[in-house]
Short mmCIF file of C-alpha atoms in Angstrom, two decimals:
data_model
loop_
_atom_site.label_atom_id
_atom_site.label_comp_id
_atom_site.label_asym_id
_atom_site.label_seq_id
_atom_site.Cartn_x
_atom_site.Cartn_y
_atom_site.Cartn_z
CA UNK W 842 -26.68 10.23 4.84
CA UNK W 843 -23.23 11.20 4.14
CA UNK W 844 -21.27 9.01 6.86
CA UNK W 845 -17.72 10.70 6.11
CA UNK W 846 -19.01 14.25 6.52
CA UNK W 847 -16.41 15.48 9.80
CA UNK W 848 -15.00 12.25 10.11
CA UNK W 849 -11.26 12.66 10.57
CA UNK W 850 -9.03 10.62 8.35
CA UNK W 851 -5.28 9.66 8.41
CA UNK W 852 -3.38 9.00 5.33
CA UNK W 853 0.25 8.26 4.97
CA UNK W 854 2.03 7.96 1.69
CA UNK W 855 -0.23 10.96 0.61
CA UNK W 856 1.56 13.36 -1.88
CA UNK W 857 1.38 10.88 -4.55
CA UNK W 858 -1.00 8.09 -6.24
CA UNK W 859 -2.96 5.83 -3.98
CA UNK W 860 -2.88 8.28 -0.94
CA UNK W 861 -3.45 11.10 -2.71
CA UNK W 862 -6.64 9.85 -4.66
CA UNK W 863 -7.76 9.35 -1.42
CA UNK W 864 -7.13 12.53 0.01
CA UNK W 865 -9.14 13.72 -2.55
CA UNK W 866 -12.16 11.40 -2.37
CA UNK W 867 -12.69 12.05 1.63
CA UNK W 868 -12.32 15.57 1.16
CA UNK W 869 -15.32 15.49 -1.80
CA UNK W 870 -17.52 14.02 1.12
CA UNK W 871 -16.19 16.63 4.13
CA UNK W 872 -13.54 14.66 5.69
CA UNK W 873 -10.92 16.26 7.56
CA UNK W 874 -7.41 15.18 6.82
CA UNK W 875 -3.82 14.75 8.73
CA UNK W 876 -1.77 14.00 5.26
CA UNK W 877 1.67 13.16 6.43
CA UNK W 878 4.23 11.90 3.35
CA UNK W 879 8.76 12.61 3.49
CA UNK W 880 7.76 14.82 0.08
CA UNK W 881 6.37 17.56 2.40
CA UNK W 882 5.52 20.58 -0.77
CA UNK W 883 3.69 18.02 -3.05
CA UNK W 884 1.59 17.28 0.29
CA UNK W 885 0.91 21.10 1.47
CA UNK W 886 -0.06 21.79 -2.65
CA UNK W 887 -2.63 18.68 -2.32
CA UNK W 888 -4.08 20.31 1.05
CA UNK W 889 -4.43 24.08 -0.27
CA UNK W 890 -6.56 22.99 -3.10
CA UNK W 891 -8.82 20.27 -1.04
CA UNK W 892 -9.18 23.57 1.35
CA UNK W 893 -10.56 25.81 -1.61
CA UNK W 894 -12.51 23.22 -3.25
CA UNK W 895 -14.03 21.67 0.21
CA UNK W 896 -13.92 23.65 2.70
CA UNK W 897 -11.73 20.84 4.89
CA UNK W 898 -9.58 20.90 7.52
CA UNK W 899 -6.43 19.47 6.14
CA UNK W 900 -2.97 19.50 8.12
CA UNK W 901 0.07 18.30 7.03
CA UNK W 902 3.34 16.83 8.07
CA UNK W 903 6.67 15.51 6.87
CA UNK W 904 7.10 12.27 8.14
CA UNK W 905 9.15 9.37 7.90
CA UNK W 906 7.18 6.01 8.73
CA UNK W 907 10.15 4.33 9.58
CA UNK W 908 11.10 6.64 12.28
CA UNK W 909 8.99 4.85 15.47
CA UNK W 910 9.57 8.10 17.53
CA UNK W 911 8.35 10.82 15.23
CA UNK W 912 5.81 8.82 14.44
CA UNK W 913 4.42 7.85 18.04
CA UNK W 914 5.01 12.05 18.66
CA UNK W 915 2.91 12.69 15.77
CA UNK W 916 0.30 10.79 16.94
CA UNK W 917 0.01 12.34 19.77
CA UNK W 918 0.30 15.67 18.63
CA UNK W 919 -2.77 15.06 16.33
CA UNK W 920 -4.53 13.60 19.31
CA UNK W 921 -3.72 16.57 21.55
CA UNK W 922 -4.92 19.34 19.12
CA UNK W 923 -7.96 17.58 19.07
CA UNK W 924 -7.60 15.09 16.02
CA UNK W 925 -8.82 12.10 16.79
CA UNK W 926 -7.99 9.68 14.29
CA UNK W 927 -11.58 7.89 13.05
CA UNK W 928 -9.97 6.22 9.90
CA UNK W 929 -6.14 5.33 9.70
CA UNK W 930 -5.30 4.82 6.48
CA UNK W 931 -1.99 2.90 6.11
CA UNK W 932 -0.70 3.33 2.13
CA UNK W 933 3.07 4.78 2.88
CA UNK W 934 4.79 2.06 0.76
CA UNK W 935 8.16 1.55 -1.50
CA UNK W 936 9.17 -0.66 -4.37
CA UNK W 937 12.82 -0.20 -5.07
CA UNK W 938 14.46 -2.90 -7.93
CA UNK W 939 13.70 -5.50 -10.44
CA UNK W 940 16.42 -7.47 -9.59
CA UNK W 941 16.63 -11.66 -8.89
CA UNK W 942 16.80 -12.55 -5.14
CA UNK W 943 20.67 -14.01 -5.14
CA UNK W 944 21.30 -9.95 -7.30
CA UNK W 945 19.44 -8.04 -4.60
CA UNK W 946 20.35 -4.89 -3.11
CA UNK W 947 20.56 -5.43 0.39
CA UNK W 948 19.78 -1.68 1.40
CA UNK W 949 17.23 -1.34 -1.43
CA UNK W 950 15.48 -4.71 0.87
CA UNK W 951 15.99 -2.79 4.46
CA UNK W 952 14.33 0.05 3.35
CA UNK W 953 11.10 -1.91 1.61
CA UNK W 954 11.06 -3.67 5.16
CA UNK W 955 11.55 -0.61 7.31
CA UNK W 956 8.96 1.28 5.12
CA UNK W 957 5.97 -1.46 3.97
CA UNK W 958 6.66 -3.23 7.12
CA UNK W 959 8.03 -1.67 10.40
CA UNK W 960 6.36 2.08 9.27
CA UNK W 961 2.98 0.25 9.02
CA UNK W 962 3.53 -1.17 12.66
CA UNK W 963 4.53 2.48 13.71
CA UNK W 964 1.48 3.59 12.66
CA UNK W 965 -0.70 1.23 13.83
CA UNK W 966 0.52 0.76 17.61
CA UNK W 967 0.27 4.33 17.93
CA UNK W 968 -3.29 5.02 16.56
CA UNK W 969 -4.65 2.11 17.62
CA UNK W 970 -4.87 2.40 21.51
CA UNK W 971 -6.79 5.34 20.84
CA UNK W 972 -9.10 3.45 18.39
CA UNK W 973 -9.59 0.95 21.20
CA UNK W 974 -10.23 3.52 24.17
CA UNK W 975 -12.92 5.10 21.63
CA UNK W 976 -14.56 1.69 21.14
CA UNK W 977 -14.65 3.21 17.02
CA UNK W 978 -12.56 3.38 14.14
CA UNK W 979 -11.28 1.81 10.73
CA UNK W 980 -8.01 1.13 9.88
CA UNK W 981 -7.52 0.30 6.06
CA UNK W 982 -4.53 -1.43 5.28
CA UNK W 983 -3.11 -1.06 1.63
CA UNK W 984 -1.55 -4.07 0.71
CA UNK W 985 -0.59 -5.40 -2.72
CA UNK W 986 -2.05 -8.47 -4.94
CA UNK W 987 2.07 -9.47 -4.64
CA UNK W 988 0.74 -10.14 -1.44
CA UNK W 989 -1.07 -13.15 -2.04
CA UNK W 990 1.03 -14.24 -5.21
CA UNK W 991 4.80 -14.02 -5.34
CA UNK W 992 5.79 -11.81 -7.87
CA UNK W 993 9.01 -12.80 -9.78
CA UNK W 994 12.10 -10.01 -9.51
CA UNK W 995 10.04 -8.72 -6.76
CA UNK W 996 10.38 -10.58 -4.14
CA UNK W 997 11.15 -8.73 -1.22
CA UNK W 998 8.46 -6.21 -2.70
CA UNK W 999 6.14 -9.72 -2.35
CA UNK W 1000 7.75 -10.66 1.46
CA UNK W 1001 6.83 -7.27 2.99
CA UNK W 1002 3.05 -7.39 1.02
CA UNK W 1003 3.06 -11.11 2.68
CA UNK W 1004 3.99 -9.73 6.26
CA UNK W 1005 1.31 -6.83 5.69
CA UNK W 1006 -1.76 -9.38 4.60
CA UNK W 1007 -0.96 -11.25 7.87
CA UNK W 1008 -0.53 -8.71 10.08
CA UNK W 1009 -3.42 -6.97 8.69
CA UNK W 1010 -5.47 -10.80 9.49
CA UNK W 1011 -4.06 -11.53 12.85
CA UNK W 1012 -4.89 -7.65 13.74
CA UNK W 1013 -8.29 -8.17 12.61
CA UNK W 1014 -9.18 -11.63 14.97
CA UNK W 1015 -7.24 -9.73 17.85
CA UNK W 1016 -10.04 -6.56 17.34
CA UNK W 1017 -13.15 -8.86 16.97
CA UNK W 1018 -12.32 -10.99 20.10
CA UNK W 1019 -12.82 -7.79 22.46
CA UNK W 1020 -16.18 -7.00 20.45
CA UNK W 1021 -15.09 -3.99 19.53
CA UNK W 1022 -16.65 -1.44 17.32
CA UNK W 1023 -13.06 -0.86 15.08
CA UNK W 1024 -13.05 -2.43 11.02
CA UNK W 1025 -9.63 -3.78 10.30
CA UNK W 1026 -9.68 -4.51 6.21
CA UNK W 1027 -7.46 -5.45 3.61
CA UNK W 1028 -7.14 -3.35 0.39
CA UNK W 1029 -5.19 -5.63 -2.58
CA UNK W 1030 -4.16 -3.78 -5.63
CA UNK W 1031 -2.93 -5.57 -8.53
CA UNK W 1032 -1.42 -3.18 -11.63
CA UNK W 1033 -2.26 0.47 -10.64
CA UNK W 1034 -0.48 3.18 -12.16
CA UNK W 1035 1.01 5.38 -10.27
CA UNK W 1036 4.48 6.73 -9.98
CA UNK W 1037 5.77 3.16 -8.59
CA UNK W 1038 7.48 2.78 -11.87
CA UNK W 1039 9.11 5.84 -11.82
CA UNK W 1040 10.42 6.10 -8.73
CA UNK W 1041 12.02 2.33 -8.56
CA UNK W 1042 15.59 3.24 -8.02
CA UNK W 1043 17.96 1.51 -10.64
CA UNK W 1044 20.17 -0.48 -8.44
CA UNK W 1045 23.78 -2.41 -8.95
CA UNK W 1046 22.44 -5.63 -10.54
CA UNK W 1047 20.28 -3.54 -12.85
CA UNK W 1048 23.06 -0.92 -13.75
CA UNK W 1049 25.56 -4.00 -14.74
CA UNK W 1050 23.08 -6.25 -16.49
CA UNK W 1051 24.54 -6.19 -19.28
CA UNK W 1052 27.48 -8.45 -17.90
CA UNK W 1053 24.68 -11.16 -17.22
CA UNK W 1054 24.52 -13.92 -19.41
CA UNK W 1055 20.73 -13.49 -19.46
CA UNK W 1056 20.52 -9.65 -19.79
CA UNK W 1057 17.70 -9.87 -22.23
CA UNK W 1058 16.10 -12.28 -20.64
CA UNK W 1059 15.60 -10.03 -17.86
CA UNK W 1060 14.63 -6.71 -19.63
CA UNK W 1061 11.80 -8.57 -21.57
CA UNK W 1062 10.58 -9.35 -18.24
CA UNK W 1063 11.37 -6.34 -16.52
CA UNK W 1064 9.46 -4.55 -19.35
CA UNK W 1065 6.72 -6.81 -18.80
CA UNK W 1066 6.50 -5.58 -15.46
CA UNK W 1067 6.51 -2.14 -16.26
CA UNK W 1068 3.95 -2.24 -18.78
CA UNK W 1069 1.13 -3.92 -16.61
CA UNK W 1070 2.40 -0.85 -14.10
CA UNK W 1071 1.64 2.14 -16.53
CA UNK W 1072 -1.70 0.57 -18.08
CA UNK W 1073 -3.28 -0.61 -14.61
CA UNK W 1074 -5.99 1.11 -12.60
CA UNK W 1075 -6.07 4.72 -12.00
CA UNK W 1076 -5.46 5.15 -7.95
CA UNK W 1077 -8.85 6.76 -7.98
CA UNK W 1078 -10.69 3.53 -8.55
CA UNK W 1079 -8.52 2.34 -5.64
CA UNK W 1080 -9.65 5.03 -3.74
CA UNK W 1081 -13.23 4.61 -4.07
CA UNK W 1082 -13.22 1.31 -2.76
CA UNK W 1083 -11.52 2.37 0.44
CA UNK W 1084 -14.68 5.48 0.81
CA UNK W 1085 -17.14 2.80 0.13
CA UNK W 1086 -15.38 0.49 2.70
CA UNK W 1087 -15.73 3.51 5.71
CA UNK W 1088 -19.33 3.72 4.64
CA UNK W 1089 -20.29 0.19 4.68
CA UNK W 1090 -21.55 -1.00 8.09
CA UNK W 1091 -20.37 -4.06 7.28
CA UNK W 1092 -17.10 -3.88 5.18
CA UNK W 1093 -15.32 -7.63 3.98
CA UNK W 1094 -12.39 -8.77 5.04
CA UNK W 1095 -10.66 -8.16 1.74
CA UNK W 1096 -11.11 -6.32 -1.34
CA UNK W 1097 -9.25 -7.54 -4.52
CA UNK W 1098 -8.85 -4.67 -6.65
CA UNK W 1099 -7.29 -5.78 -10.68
CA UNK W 1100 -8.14 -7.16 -14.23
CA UNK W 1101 -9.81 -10.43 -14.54
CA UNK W 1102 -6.55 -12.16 -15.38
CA UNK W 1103 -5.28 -10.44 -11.47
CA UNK W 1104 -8.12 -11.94 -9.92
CA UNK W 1105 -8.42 -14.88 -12.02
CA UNK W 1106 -4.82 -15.69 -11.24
CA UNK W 1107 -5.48 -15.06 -6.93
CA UNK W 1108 -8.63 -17.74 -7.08
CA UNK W 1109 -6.80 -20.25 -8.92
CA UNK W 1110 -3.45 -20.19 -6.98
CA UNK W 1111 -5.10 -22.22 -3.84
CA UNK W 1112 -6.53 -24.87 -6.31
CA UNK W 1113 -3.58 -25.83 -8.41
CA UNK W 1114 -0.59 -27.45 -7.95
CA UNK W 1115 2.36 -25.22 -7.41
CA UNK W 1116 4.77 -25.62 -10.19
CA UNK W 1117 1.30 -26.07 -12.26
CA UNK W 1118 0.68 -22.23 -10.77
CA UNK W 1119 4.58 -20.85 -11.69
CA UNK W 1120 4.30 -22.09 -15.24
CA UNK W 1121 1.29 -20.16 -15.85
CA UNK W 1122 2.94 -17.29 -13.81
CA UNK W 1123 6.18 -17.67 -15.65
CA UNK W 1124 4.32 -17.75 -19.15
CA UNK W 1125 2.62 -14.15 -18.00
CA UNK W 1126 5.45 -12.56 -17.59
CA UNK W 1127 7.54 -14.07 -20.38
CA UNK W 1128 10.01 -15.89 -18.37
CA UNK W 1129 10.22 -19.03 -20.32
#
C-alpha cells in the first residue's frame, strides 16, 4: 500500500539540497507538491521535471519565510484552491559565517533567526489550525545535529537549531494532549552536503582575518568545518528518512541522521562532564 500516493505535501527551502531531495522522493510515490523557496526558477525547473517523470501536481511559489504575511496568505491560498496541506515539511534554513561569537555579524545572526526560527513559526501557525480542524497531518521539522551539540564558530547557527528542537518538543506534547491524529517529529542532520558551504556568505570578521592574531588558527578549523560539509550525507538519504517517517504509523520522536562519530558524539554528551565533552569536541575540530 503506497500511503503517499495523493497525499499533498509542503516543502519550504525546496530549490536546493534537503528540500529538493525531498521533492523528489514524494513525487516517486505520487505526492502532490506546493514547493515554495526565494530562488523561484531553480524551484519551477524542479517541478517541470517531477511533472514529466510523475505525473504530479506540483505548484510553486516564491516565498520568503520570514515574511509572516505572505506566508499566512499563502497558506490560505493553497487551502482555498483546494490544497490541503497533509504533510508540512519545514527545511527553509540559513547558515551565514564561521566567525567567533564576540566577531559576529550581527545582521548575518538576524537573518539565521528570522529564517531557522521566526519563518519556521510562520509556517507552522498557519498550517497548523488546519491540521488540527482535519484531526490529520505530519509536520516534519528539519533541524540540525548543532541542535543538540553546540557547534564551535557556529553558534548562532547552533542557538536557532536549539530553539527549533524545542519548539519542535513542546509542539509535539501540546498535539498529543488533545489526542489528536497529527505526527510532530524531529529530523537531525549532522554533515550533509549540500550547498550550505557554498552559500555561507563571507562576512567582516572573515574578510579581515588576517589582522587576527590567530588567523590560522581559525582557517584550520574553519576548513575542518568545511570538509565534514562536502563529504557528509547526500540530502537524499535525508530524504528517505522523512518518506519513511509519513509512512510509519508510528514515527519516533527523533531521527538522528550522521556518521558514527555524529551519533557517537550526541549519546555521550548527556553522560560526560562538560569540559570532559568540549575537549573531545575541541580535539575534532582541531581547536587545540
Amino acid at each position: 500500500m503506497n500511503r503517499l500516493e495523493g497525499s499533498r505535501v509542503l516543502i519550504t527551502g525546496a530549490s536546493a539540497g534537503i528540500g529538493k531531495a525531498c521533492a523528489e522522493a514524494f513525487a516517486e510515490r505520487g505526492a502532490h507538491l506546493a514547493l515554495s523557496a526565494r530562488r523561484l526558477e531553480r524551484v519551477k525547473a524542479l517541478a517541470t521535471g517531477l511533472r514529466e517523470a510523475h505525473g504530479v501536481q506540483v505548484r510553486t511559489d516564491r516565498l520568503d519565510v520570514t515574511d509572516r504575511g505572505a506566508v499566512r496568505a499563502y497558506v490560505e491560498e493553497l487551502e482555498g484552491d483546494g490544497f490541503a496541506v497533509d504533510v508540512l515539511v519545514n527545511n527553509a534554513g540559513k547558515a551565514r559565517g564561521k566567525d567567533k561569537l564576540h566577531e559576529g555579524d550581527v545582521d548575518d545572526w538576524e537573518e539565521m533567526i528570522d529564517t531557522n526560527v521566526k519563518g519556521l513559526l510562520y509556517m507552522s501557525r498557519a498550517v497548523l489550525p488546519h491540521m488540527v480542524e482535519r484531526d490529520a497531518g505530519h509536520v516534519i521539522n528539519i533541524g540540525s545535529i548543532g541542535g543538540i551539540i553546540g557547534l564551535p564558530y557556529q553558534g548562532l547557527y547552533s542557538a536557532t537549531k536549539f530553539a527549533l528542537h524545542g519548539m519542535t518538543e513542546a509542539l509535539r506534547m501540546e498535539i498529543k494532549a488533545l489526542g489528536l491524529d497529527i505526527d510532530v517529529v524531529l529530523v537531525a542532520p549532522g554533515d550533509i552536503h549540500t550547498d550550505f558551504p557554498a552559500n555561507r556568505q563571507t562576512t567582516r570578521a572573515t574578510e579581515q582575518e588576517g589582522e587576527s592574531a590567530y588567523a590560522a588558527h581559525h582557517r584550520r578549523v574553519r576548513a575542518a568545518f568545511e570538509a565534514d560539509e562536502l563529504n557528509g550525507a547526500e540530502p537524499s538519504h535525508v530524504a528517505q528518512i522523512v518518506g519513511k517517517i509519513v509512512r510509519d504509523p508510528a514515527p519516533k520522536a527523533r531521527y538522528l541522521i550522521g556518521g558514527f562519530d555524529e551519533k557517537l558524539a550526541v549519546h555521550l554528551k548527556p553522560l560526560l562532564p562538560a569540559r570532559l565533552f568540549d575537549w573531545i569536541l575541541m580535539r575534532e575540530y582541531e581547536m587545540d
